[in-house]
PDB file of C-alpha atoms in Angstrom:
ATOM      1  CA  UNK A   1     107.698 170.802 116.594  1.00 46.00           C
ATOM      2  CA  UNK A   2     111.130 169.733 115.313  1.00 46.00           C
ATOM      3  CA  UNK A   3     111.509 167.173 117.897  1.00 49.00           C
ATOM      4  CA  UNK A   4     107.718 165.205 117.054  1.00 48.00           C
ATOM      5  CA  UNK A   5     108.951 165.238 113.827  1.00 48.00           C
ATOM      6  CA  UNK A   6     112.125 163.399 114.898  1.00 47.00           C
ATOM      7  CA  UNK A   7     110.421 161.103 117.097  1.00 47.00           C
ATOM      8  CA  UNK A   8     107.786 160.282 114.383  1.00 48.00           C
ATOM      9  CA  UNK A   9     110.913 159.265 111.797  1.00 49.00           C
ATOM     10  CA  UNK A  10     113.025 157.309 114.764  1.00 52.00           C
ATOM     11  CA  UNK A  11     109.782 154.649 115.370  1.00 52.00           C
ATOM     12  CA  UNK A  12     108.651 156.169 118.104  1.00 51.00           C
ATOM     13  CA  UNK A  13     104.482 156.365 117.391  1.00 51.00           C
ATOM     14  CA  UNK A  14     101.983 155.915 119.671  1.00 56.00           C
ATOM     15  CA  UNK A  15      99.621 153.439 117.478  1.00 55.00           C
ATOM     16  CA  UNK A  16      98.772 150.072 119.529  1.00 55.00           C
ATOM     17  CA  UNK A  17      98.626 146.564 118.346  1.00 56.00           C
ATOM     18  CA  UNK A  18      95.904 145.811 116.244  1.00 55.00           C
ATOM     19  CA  UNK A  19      94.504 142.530 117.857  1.00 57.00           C
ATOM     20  CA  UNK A  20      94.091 139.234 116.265  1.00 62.00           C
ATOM     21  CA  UNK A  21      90.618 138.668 114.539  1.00 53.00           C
ATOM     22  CA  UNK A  22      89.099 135.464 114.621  1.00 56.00           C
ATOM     23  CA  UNK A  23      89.824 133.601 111.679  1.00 54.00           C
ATOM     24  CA  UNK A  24      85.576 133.277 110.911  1.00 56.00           C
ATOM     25  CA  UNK A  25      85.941 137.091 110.857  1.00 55.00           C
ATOM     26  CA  UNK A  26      88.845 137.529 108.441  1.00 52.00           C
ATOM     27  CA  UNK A  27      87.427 137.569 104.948  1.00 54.00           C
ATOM     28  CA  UNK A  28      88.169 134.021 102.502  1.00 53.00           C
ATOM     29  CA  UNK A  29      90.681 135.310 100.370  1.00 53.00           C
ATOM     30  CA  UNK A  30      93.020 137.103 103.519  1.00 51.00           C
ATOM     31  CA  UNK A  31      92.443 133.804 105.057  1.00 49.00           C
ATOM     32  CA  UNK A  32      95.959 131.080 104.603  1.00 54.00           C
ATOM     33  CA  UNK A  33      95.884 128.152 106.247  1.00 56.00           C
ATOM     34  CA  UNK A  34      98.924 125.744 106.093  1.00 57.00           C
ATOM     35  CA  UNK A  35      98.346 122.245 105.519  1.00 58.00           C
ATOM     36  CA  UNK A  36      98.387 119.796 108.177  1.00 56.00           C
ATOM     37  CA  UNK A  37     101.659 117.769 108.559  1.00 51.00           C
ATOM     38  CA  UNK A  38     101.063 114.209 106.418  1.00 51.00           C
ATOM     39  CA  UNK A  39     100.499 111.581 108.990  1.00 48.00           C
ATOM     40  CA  UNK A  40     103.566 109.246 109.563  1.00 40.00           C
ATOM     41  CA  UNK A  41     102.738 105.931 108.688  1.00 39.00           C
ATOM     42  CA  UNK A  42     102.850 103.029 111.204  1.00 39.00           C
ATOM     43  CA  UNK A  43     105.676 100.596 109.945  1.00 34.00           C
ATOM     44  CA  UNK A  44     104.434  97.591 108.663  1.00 36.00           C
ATOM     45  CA  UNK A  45     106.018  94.366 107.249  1.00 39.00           C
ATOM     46  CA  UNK A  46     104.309  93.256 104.152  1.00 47.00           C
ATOM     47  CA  UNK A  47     105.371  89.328 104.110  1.00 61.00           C
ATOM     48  CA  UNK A  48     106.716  89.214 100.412  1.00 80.00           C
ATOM     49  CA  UNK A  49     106.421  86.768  97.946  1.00 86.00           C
ATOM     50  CA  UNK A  50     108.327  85.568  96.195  1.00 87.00           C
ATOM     51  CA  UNK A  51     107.821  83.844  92.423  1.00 91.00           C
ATOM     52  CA  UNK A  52     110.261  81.213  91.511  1.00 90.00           C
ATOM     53  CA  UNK A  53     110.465  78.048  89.868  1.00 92.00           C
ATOM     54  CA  UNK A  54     110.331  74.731  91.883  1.00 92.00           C
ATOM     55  CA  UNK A  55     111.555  71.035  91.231  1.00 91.00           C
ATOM     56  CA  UNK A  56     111.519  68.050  93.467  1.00 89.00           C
ATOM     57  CA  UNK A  57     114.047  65.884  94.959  1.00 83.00           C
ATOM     58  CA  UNK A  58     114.567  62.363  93.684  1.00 76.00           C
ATOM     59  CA  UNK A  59     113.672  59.563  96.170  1.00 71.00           C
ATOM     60  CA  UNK A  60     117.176  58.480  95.163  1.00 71.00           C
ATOM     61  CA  UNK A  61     119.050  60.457  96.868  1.00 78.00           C
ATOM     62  CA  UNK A  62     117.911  59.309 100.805  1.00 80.00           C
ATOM     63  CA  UNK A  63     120.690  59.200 103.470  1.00 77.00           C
ATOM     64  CA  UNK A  64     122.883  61.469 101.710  1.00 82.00           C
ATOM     65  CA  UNK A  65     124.173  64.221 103.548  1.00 86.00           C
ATOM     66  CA  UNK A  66     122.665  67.862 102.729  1.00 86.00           C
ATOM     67  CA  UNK A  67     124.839  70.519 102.512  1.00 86.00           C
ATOM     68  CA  UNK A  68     123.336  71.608 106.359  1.00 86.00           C
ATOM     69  CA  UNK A  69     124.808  68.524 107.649  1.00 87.00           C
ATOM     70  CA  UNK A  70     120.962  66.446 107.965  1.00 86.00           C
ATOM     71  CA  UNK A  71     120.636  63.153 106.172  1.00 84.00           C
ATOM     72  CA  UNK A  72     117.936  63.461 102.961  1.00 84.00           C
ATOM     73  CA  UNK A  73     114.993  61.923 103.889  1.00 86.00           C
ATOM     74  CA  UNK A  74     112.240  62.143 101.069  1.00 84.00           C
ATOM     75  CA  UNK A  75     109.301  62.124 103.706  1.00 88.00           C
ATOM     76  CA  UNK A  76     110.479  64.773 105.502  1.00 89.00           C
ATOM     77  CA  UNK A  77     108.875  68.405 104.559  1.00 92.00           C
ATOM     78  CA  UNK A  78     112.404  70.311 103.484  1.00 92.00           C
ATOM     79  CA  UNK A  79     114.055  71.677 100.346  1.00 91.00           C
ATOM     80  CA  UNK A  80     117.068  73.447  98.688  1.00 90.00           C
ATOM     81  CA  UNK A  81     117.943  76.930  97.768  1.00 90.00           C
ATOM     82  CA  UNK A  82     121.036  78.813  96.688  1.00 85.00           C
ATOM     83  CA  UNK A  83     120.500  81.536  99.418  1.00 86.00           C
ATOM     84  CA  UNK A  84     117.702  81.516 101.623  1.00 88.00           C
ATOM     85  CA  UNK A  85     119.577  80.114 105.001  1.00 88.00           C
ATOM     86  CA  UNK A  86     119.758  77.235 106.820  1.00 88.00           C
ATOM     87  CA  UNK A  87     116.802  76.363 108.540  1.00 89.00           C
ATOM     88  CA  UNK A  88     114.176  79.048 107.202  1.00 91.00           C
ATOM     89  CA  UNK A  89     110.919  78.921 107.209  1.00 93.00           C
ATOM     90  CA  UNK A  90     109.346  78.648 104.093  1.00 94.00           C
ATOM     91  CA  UNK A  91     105.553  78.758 103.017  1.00 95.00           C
ATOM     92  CA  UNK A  92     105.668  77.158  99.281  1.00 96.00           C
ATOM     93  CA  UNK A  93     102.486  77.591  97.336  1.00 96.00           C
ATOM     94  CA  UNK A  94     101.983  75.478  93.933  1.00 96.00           C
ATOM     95  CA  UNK A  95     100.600  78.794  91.381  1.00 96.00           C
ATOM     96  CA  UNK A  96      98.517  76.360  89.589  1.00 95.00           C
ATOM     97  CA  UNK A  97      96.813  74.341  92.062  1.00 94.00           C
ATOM     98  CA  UNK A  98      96.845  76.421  94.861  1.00 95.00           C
ATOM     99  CA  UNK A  99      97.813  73.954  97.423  1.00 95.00           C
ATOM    100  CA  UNK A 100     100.721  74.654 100.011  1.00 96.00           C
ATOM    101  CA  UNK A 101     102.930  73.091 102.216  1.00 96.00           C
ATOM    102  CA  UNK A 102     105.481  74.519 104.844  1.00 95.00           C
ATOM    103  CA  UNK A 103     109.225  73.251 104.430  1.00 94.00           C
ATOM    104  CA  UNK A 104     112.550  74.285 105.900  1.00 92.00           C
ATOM    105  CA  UNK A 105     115.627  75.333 104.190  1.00 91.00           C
ATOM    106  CA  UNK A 106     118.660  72.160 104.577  1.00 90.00           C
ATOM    107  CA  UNK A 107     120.505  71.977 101.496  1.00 89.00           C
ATOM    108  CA  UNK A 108     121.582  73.497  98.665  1.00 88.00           C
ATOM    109  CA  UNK A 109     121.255  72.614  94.622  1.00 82.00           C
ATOM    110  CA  UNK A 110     120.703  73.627  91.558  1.00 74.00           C
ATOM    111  CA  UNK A 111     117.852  72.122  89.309  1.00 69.00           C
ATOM    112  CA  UNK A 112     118.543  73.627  86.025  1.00 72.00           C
ATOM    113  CA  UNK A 113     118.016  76.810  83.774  1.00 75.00           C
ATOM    114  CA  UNK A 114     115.122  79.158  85.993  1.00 79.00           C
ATOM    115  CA  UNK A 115     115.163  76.565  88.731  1.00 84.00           C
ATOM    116  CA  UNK A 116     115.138  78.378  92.663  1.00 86.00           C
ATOM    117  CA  UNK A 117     114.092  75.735  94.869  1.00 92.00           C
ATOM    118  CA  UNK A 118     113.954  71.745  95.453  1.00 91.00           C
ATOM    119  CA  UNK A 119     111.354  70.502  97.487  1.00 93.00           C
ATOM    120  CA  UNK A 120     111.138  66.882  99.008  1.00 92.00           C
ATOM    121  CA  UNK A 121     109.419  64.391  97.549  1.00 92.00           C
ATOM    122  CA  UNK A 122     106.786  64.309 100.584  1.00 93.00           C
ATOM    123  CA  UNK A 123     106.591  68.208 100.150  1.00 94.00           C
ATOM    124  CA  UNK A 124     106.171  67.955  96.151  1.00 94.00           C
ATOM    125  CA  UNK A 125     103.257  65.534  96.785  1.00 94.00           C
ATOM    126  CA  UNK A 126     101.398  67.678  99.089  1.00 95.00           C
ATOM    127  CA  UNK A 127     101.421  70.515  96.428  1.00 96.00           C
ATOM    128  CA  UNK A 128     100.359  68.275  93.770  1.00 94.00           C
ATOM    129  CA  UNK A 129     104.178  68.500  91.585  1.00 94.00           C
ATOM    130  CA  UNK A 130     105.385  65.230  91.747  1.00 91.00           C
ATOM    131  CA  UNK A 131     103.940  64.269  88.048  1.00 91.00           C
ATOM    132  CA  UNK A 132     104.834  67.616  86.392  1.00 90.00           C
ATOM    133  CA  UNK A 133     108.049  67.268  88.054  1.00 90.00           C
ATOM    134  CA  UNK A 134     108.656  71.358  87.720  1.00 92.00           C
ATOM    135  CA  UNK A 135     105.847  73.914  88.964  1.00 93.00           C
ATOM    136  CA  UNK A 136     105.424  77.727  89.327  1.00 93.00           C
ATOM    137  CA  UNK A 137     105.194  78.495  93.007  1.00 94.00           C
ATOM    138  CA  UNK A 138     105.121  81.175  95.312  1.00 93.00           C
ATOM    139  CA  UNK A 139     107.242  81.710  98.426  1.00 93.00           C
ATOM    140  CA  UNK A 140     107.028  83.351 101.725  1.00 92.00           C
ATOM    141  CA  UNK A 141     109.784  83.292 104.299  1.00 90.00           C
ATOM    142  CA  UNK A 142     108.390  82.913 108.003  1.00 90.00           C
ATOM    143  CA  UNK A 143     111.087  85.653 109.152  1.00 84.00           C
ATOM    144  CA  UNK A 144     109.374  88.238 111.090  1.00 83.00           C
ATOM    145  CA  UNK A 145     105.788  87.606 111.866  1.00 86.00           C
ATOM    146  CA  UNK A 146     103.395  84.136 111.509  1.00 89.00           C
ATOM    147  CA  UNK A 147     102.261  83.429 108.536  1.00 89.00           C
ATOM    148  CA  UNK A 148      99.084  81.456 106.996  1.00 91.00           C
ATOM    149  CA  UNK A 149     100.323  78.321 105.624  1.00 93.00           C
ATOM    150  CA  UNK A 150      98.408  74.891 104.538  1.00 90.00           C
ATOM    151  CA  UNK A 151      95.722  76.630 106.988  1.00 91.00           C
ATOM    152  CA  UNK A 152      97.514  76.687 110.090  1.00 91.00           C
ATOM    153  CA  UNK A 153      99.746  79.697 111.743  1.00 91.00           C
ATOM    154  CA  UNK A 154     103.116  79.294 111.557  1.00 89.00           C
ATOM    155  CA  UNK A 155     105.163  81.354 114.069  1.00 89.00           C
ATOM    156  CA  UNK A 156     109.163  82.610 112.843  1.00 87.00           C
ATOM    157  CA  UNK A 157     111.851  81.269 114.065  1.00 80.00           C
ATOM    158  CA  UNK A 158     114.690  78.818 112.529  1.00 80.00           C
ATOM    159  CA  UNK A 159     114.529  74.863 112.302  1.00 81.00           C
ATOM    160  CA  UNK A 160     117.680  73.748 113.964  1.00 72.00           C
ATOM    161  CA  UNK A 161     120.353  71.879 111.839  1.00 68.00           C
ATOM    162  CA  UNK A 162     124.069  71.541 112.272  1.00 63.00           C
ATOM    163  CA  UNK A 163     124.715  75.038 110.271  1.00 59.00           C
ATOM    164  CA  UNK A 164     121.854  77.047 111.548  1.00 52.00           C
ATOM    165  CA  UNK A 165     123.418  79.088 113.526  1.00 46.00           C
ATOM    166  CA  UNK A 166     126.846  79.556 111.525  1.00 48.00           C
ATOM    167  CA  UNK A 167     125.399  80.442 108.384  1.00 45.00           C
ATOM    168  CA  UNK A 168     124.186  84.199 108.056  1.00 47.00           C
ATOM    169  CA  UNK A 169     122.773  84.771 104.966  1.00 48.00           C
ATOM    170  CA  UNK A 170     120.463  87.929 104.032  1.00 49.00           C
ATOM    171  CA  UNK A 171     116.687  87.703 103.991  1.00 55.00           C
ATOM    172  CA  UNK A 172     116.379  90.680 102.009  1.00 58.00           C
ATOM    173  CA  UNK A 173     113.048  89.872 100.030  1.00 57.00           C
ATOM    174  CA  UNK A 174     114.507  92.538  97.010  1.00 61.00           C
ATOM    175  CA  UNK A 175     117.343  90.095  96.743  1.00 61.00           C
ATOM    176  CA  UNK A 176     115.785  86.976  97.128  1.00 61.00           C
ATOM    177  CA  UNK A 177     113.502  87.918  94.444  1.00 62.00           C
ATOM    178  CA  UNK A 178     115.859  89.426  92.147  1.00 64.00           C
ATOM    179  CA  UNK A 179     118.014  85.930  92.744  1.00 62.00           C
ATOM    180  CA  UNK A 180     114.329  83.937  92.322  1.00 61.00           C
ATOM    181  CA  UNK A 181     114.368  85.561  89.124  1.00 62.00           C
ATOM    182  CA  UNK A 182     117.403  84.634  87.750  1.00 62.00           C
ATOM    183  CA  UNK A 183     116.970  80.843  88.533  1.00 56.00           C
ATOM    184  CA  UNK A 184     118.968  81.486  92.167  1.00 53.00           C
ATOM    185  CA  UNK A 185     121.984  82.572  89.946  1.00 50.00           C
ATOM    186  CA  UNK A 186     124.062  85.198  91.573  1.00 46.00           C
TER     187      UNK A 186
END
């Protein structure tokens, strides 16, 4: 008798395993269920824009040299900025009239207090700017995927010009829009 008892204290029993029940079986309250994983999210590029403020380009200054190393040509569909790079893509749309126009980044400026960008004369007329002079707009850089613009695709990729490809500048919307903000000041 001593050694049952000494069995029965070491472990040693002789009960099976209860089986699993289903879980329709198992009474509500017994019943915890973990939640599901959350989903991962397909990665997607939002194509940001950007608010600024936008001037135009006097007539005045055709056949100079831009900073890019192109000749200013008023009828040609380009513009300034402090730091979106060298032949970038850019969708510009006029915030009060709607109307946009696709340009390419070949110079740099500076237009005054708030100022980000400086379209062409050609590009100012086609988003109706050229008698306000100044204009609200919103920006989006053809970087990554096409873009709607004036009602055609546009597809990314870089205009060439003589500093295209030895200018790297960051296309970090955040920063763009934080430099938009303070009138392309650093």
């Amino acid at each position: 008798m001593l050694m049952l008892s000494v069995g029965t204290m070491l472990g040693c029993s002789t009960v099976a395993p209860q089986p699993e029940m289903p879980a329709e079986m198992i009474p509500a309250a017994k019943i915890t269920r973990r939640p599901p994983p959350p989903a991962t999210p397909e990665p997607t590029v939002e194509q940001e824009e950007i608010l600024a403020r936008a001037v135009w380009i006097s007539a005045g200054l055709k056949g100079r040299k831009t900073a890019s190393g192109q000749i200013y040509v008023p009828d040609a569909l380009t513009a300034w900025s402090q730091d979106i790079p060298f032949g970038q893509k850019v969708c510009v749309r006029n915030l009060r009239t709607d109307a946009e126009v696709l340009v390419y980044i070949n110079d740099r400026g500076r237009g005054g207090k708030g100022v980000y960008l400086g379209l062409s004369e050609s590009a100012a007329r086609k988003i109706s700017m050229l008698k306000e002079g100044v204009a609200d707009v919103a920006l989006v850089l053809v970087a990554d995927k096409p873009v709607q613009c004036d009602g055609r695709q546009v597809e990314p990729g870089l205009v060439a010009t003589p500093k295209t490809a030895r200018v790297k500048v960051s296309l970090d919307p955040v920063k763009l829009a934080q430099s938009a903000a303070d009138g392309g000041r650093p």
